[in-house]
């Protein structure tokens, strides 16, 4: 093992699934480059069913992504991606990948009711107001947000809201960042079939969890990603660079232990970690800033989307496994809170249920990415 790679673990061997799942067609591969590790999910579509074919997680001691440097992937990424792909026994060379939300732009904009054919031109004119860099430096696109308002028959605009306006989500990724991802994947021998913003992968992976408006809170290693979603549509998004790593560092500093020991304490004691010493509630102090961001997102939804009310918080990401986190968030935000299940609509052998329980939250973006492949193919057929 080299370049700071600490472990590659788990993965379903073909012997477990080969006999069960048969043919190799319709296979898709999602690769999530997280700040603490690479996660790969391989899904297979057989008829209408989607099955987990394999997965692998590789953790790194060194940071793979550095927030605050607009998503610069560290040099260790290529080798680690290659090893994780190998571990997942993937024979394909084209994969689905995501850039972190903090290195991209997702903005909700509003335009007056208009004919569908004219929207593109309106967006071309409006985009410079919202994208703070030269348009030639970004790849950008837009989508209508279907708020379940009345459909305009004449123009077939599903995005018309209850207040008669059209809500549109404008998304942009810096070309520099997409080129960087392409180069890192290419060095790992892979082609990126499609690169999306990870907020969309989260929404897709957890769509079956709740079709009513809700907030997904992905508590990762370096970043918490808050995504407002309704019926699978992303409505808004905010990120904050406080997450699992900050909790570990706070425990280490307060208790005077190294980070490895602090990580163990965090896993064992959860929200109570370090509480006994001096009585200060360290973990909740770190999480309070995150809670504030969640509340801000909730208020922003009320302002941007008339009539939309967030009913629930769906937690995911490795940090959501912290003992007592669900209860803490529920109490602080005052909304029903639970852990999302990215495998709700995916078949897998019963024997790996414990693995799914343990690692499902970390695999959520890779699941969403792999599912994107099937949506893509569906769209291409049209
Ligand atoms: N049982 C647990 N209790 C508490 N924290 C945990 C547990 N298991 C994992 N974590 C934390 O989850 C974090 C890793 O989560 P995840 O894999 O979602 O991050 P990532 O996707 O690599 O990071 P990011 O999304 O910030 O780029 C680490 O900080 C780890 O300490
Ligand atoms: Mg993550």
PDB file of N, CA, C and O in Angstrom, residues 265-301:
ATOM      1  N   UNK A 265     -12.960   6.868  19.928  1.00  0.00           N
ATOM      2  CA  UNK A 265     -13.869   7.403  20.962  1.00  0.00           C
ATOM      3  C   UNK A 265     -15.163   7.896  20.323  1.00  0.00           C
ATOM      4  O   UNK A 265     -16.265   7.649  20.808  1.00  0.00           O
ATOM      5  N   UNK A 266     -14.995   8.567  19.168  1.00  0.00           N
ATOM      6  CA  UNK A 266     -16.176   9.087  18.450  1.00  0.00           C
ATOM      7  C   UNK A 266     -17.115   7.947  18.056  1.00  0.00           C
ATOM      8  O   UNK A 266     -18.331   8.032  18.276  1.00  0.00           O
ATOM      9  N   UNK A 267     -16.555   6.867  17.505  1.00  0.00           N
ATOM     10  CA  UNK A 267     -17.378   5.734  17.077  1.00  0.00           C
ATOM     11  C   UNK A 267     -18.082   5.088  18.260  1.00  0.00           C
ATOM     12  O   UNK A 267     -19.211   4.634  18.147  1.00  0.00           O
ATOM     13  N   UNK A 268     -17.392   5.038  19.393  1.00  0.00           N
ATOM     14  CA  UNK A 268     -17.951   4.326  20.540  1.00  0.00           C
ATOM     15  C   UNK A 268     -18.961   5.192  21.306  1.00  0.00           C
ATOM     16  O   UNK A 268     -20.058   4.739  21.633  1.00  0.00           O
ATOM     17  N   UNK A 269     -18.598   6.428  21.552  1.00  0.00           N
ATOM     18  CA  UNK A 269     -19.426   7.244  22.450  1.00  0.00           C
ATOM     19  C   UNK A 269     -20.381   8.191  21.728  1.00  0.00           C
ATOM     20  O   UNK A 269     -21.269   8.766  22.357  1.00  0.00           O
ATOM     21  N   UNK A 270     -20.179   8.396  20.436  1.00  0.00           N
ATOM     22  CA  UNK A 270     -21.100   9.222  19.651  1.00  0.00           C
ATOM     23  C   UNK A 270     -21.248  10.624  20.213  1.00  0.00           C
ATOM     24  O   UNK A 270     -20.266  11.273  20.566  1.00  0.00           O
ATOM     25  N   UNK A 271     -22.496  11.097  20.337  1.00  0.00           N
ATOM     26  CA  UNK A 271     -22.757  12.466  20.806  1.00  0.00           C
ATOM     27  C   UNK A 271     -22.190  12.719  22.198  1.00  0.00           C
ATOM     28  O   UNK A 271     -21.996  13.869  22.589  1.00  0.00           O
ATOM     29  N   UNK A 272     -21.965  11.656  22.957  1.00  0.00           N
ATOM     30  CA  UNK A 272     -21.453  11.836  24.323  1.00  0.00           C
ATOM     31  C   UNK A 272     -19.929  11.878  24.404  1.00  0.00           C
ATOM     32  O   UNK A 272     -19.380  12.005  25.496  1.00  0.00           O
ATOM     33  N   UNK A 273     -19.268  11.758  23.254  1.00  0.00           N
ATOM     34  CA  UNK A 273     -17.799  11.686  23.270  1.00  0.00           C
ATOM     35  C   UNK A 273     -17.199  12.888  23.996  1.00  0.00           C
ATOM     36  O   UNK A 273     -17.489  14.039  23.672  1.00  0.00           O
ATOM     37  N   UNK A 274     -16.399  12.581  24.999  1.00  0.00           N
ATOM     38  CA  UNK A 274     -15.679  13.635  25.725  1.00  0.00           C
ATOM     39  C   UNK A 274     -16.522  14.426  26.701  1.00  0.00           C
ATOM     40  O   UNK A 274     -16.039  15.312  27.395  1.00  0.00           O
ATOM     41  N   UNK A 275     -17.782  14.106  26.811  1.00  0.00           N
ATOM     42  CA  UNK A 275     -18.695  14.873  27.656  1.00  0.00           C
ATOM     43  C   UNK A 275     -18.307  14.810  29.132  1.00  0.00           C
ATOM     44  O   UNK A 275     -18.380  15.805  29.849  1.00  0.00           O
ATOM     45  N   UNK A 276     -17.856  13.626  29.538  1.00  0.00           N
ATOM     46  CA  UNK A 276     -17.576  13.427  30.958  1.00  0.00           C
ATOM     47  C   UNK A 276     -16.471  14.359  31.463  1.00  0.00           C
ATOM     48  O   UNK A 276     -16.482  14.814  32.591  1.00  0.00           O
ATOM     49  N   UNK A 277     -15.510  14.674  30.560  1.00  0.00           N
ATOM     50  CA  UNK A 277     -14.406  15.549  30.979  1.00  0.00           C
ATOM     51  C   UNK A 277     -14.829  17.009  30.913  1.00  0.00           C
ATOM     52  O   UNK A 277     -15.012  17.569  29.844  1.00  0.00           O
ATOM     53  N   UNK A 278     -15.006  17.607  32.059  1.00  0.00           N
ATOM     54  CA  UNK A 278     -15.318  19.037  32.114  1.00  0.00           C
ATOM     55  C   UNK A 278     -16.771  19.349  31.785  1.00  0.00           C
ATOM     56  O   UNK A 278     -17.211  20.484  31.930  1.00  0.00           O
ATOM     57  N   UNK A 279     -17.512  18.363  31.362  1.00  0.00           N
ATOM     58  CA  UNK A 279     -18.949  18.544  31.147  1.00  0.00           C
ATOM     59  C   UNK A 279     -19.327  19.276  29.860  1.00  0.00           C
ATOM     60  O   UNK A 279     -20.496  19.396  29.553  1.00  0.00           O
ATOM     61  N   UNK A 280     -18.357  19.778  29.066  1.00  0.00           N
ATOM     62  CA  UNK A 280     -18.766  20.483  27.843  1.00  0.00           C
ATOM     63  C   UNK A 280     -19.191  19.475  26.774  1.00  0.00           C
ATOM     64  O   UNK A 280     -18.643  18.387  26.672  1.00  0.00           O
ATOM     65  N   UNK A 281     -20.149  19.922  26.004  1.00  0.00           N
ATOM     66  CA  UNK A 281     -20.749  19.049  25.023  1.00  0.00           C
ATOM     67  C   UNK A 281     -20.080  19.317  23.678  1.00  0.00           C
ATOM     68  O   UNK A 281     -20.571  20.082  22.869  1.00  0.00           O
ATOM     69  N   UNK A 282     -18.938  18.657  23.430  1.00  0.00           N
ATOM     70  CA  UNK A 282     -18.106  19.013  22.289  1.00  0.00           C
ATOM     71  C   UNK A 282     -18.748  18.733  20.954  1.00  0.00           C
ATOM     72  O   UNK A 282     -18.706  19.551  20.052  1.00  0.00           O
ATOM     73  N   UNK A 283     -19.318  17.540  20.830  1.00  0.00           N
ATOM     74  CA  UNK A 283     -19.849  17.152  19.518  1.00  0.00           C
ATOM     75  C   UNK A 283     -20.998  18.074  19.124  1.00  0.00           C
ATOM     76  O   UNK A 283     -21.070  18.543  17.984  1.00  0.00           O
ATOM     77  N   UNK A 284     -21.871  18.371  20.090  1.00  0.00           N
ATOM     78  CA  UNK A 284     -23.004  19.224  19.721  1.00  0.00           C
ATOM     79  C   UNK A 284     -22.543  20.649  19.418  1.00  0.00           C
ATOM     80  O   UNK A 284     -23.136  21.329  18.581  1.00  0.00           O
ATOM     81  N   UNK A 285     -21.444  21.088  20.054  1.00  0.00           N
ATOM     82  CA  UNK A 285     -20.921  22.425  19.720  1.00  0.00           C
ATOM     83  C   UNK A 285     -20.493  22.488  18.257  1.00  0.00           C
ATOM     84  O   UNK A 285     -20.750  23.462  17.564  1.00  0.00           O
ATOM     85  N   UNK A 286     -19.842  21.410  17.785  1.00  0.00           N
ATOM     86  CA  UNK A 286     -19.433  21.363  16.376  1.00  0.00           C
ATOM     87  C   UNK A 286     -20.682  21.334  15.488  1.00  0.00           C
ATOM     88  O   UNK A 286     -20.777  22.057  14.493  1.00  0.00           O
ATOM     89  N   UNK A 287     -21.645  20.515  15.887  1.00  0.00           N
ATOM     90  CA  UNK A 287     -22.828  20.319  15.047  1.00  0.00           C
ATOM     91  C   UNK A 287     -23.749  21.541  15.022  1.00  0.00           C
ATOM     92  O   UNK A 287     -24.552  21.694  14.101  1.00  0.00           O
ATOM     93  N   UNK A 288     -23.629  22.428  16.043  1.00  0.00           N
ATOM     94  CA  UNK A 288     -24.523  23.583  16.092  1.00  0.00           C
ATOM     95  C   UNK A 288     -24.429  24.461  14.841  1.00  0.00           C
ATOM     96  O   UNK A 288     -25.435  24.990  14.365  1.00  0.00           O
ATOM     97  N   UNK A 289     -23.215  24.609  14.304  1.00  0.00           N
ATOM     98  CA  UNK A 289     -23.035  25.419  13.101  1.00  0.00           C
ATOM     99  C   UNK A 289     -23.747  24.751  11.922  1.00  0.00           C
ATOM    100  O   UNK A 289     -24.331  25.422  11.071  1.00  0.00           O
ATOM    101  N   UNK A 290     -23.685  23.422  11.893  1.00  0.00           N
ATOM    102  CA  UNK A 290     -24.365  22.678  10.825  1.00  0.00           C
ATOM    103  C   UNK A 290     -25.886  22.863  10.965  1.00  0.00           C
ATOM    104  O   UNK A 290     -26.592  23.120   9.984  1.00  0.00           O
ATOM    105  N   UNK A 291     -26.352  22.743  12.213  1.00  0.00           N
ATOM    106  CA  UNK A 291     -27.792  22.908  12.483  1.00  0.00           C
ATOM    107  C   UNK A 291     -28.271  24.292  11.996  1.00  0.00           C
ATOM    108  O   UNK A 291     -29.336  24.414  11.386  1.00  0.00           O
ATOM    109  N   UNK A 292     -27.466  25.316  12.248  1.00  0.00           N
ATOM    110  CA  UNK A 292     -27.815  26.672  11.796  1.00  0.00           C
ATOM    111  C   UNK A 292     -27.981  26.703  10.280  1.00  0.00           C
ATOM    112  O   UNK A 292     -28.907  27.320   9.760  1.00  0.00           O
ATOM    113  N   UNK A 293     -27.068  26.042   9.559  1.00  0.00           N
ATOM    114  CA  UNK A 293     -27.129  25.998   8.094  1.00  0.00           C
ATOM    115  C   UNK A 293     -28.392  25.281   7.629  1.00  0.00           C
ATOM    116  O   UNK A 293     -29.011  25.675   6.646  1.00  0.00           O
ATOM    117  N   UNK A 294     -28.751  24.213   8.342  1.00  0.00           N
ATOM    118  CA  UNK A 294     -29.967  23.466   7.973  1.00  0.00           C
ATOM    119  C   UNK A 294     -31.191  24.383   8.158  1.00  0.00           C
ATOM    120  O   UNK A 294     -32.068  24.460   7.287  1.00  0.00           O
ATOM    121  N   UNK A 295     -31.189  25.117   9.265  1.00  0.00           N
ATOM    122  CA  UNK A 295     -32.327  26.029   9.518  1.00  0.00           C
ATOM    123  C   UNK A 295     -32.388  27.123   8.453  1.00  0.00           C
ATOM    124  O   UNK A 295     -33.467  27.475   7.990  1.00  0.00           O
ATOM    125  N   UNK A 296     -31.210  27.630   8.057  1.00  0.00           N
ATOM    126  CA  UNK A 296     -31.166  28.663   7.003  1.00  0.00           C
ATOM    127  C   UNK A 296     -31.726  28.114   5.697  1.00  0.00           C
ATOM    128  O   UNK A 296     -32.456  28.793   4.986  1.00  0.00           O
ATOM    129  N   UNK A 297     -31.354  26.867   5.375  1.00  0.00           N
ATOM    130  CA  UNK A 297     -31.842  26.252   4.125  1.00  0.00           C
ATOM    131  C   UNK A 297     -33.367  26.140   4.175  1.00  0.00           C
ATOM    132  O   UNK A 297     -34.058  26.430   3.201  1.00  0.00           O
ATOM    133  N   UNK A 298     -33.855  25.748   5.336  1.00  0.00           N
ATOM    134  CA  UNK A 298     -35.297  25.605   5.503  1.00  0.00           C
ATOM    135  C   UNK A 298     -36.013  26.956   5.297  1.00  0.00           C
ATOM    136  O   UNK A 298     -37.020  27.034   4.603  1.00  0.00           O
ATOM    137  N   UNK A 299     -35.418  28.007   5.858  1.00  0.00           N
ATOM    138  CA  UNK A 299     -36.013  29.343   5.683  1.00  0.00           C
ATOM    139  C   UNK A 299     -35.947  29.766   4.214  1.00  0.00           C
ATOM    140  O   UNK A 299     -36.891  30.353   3.685  1.00  0.00           O
ATOM    141  N   UNK A 300     -34.817  29.438   3.552  1.00  0.00           N
ATOM    142  CA  UNK A 300     -34.650  29.815   2.140  1.00  0.00           C
ATOM    143  C   UNK A 300     -35.707  29.146   1.271  1.00  0.00           C
ATOM    144  O   UNK A 300     -36.204  29.732   0.313  1.00  0.00           O
ATOM    145  N   UNK A 301     -36.065  27.930   1.626  1.00  0.00           N
ATOM    146  CA  UNK A 301     -37.104  27.223   0.868  1.00  0.00           C
ATOM    147  C   UNK A 301     -38.421  27.989   0.968  1.00  0.00           C
ATOM    148  O   UNK A 301     -39.097  28.241  -0.027  1.00  0.00           O
TER     149      UNK A 301
END
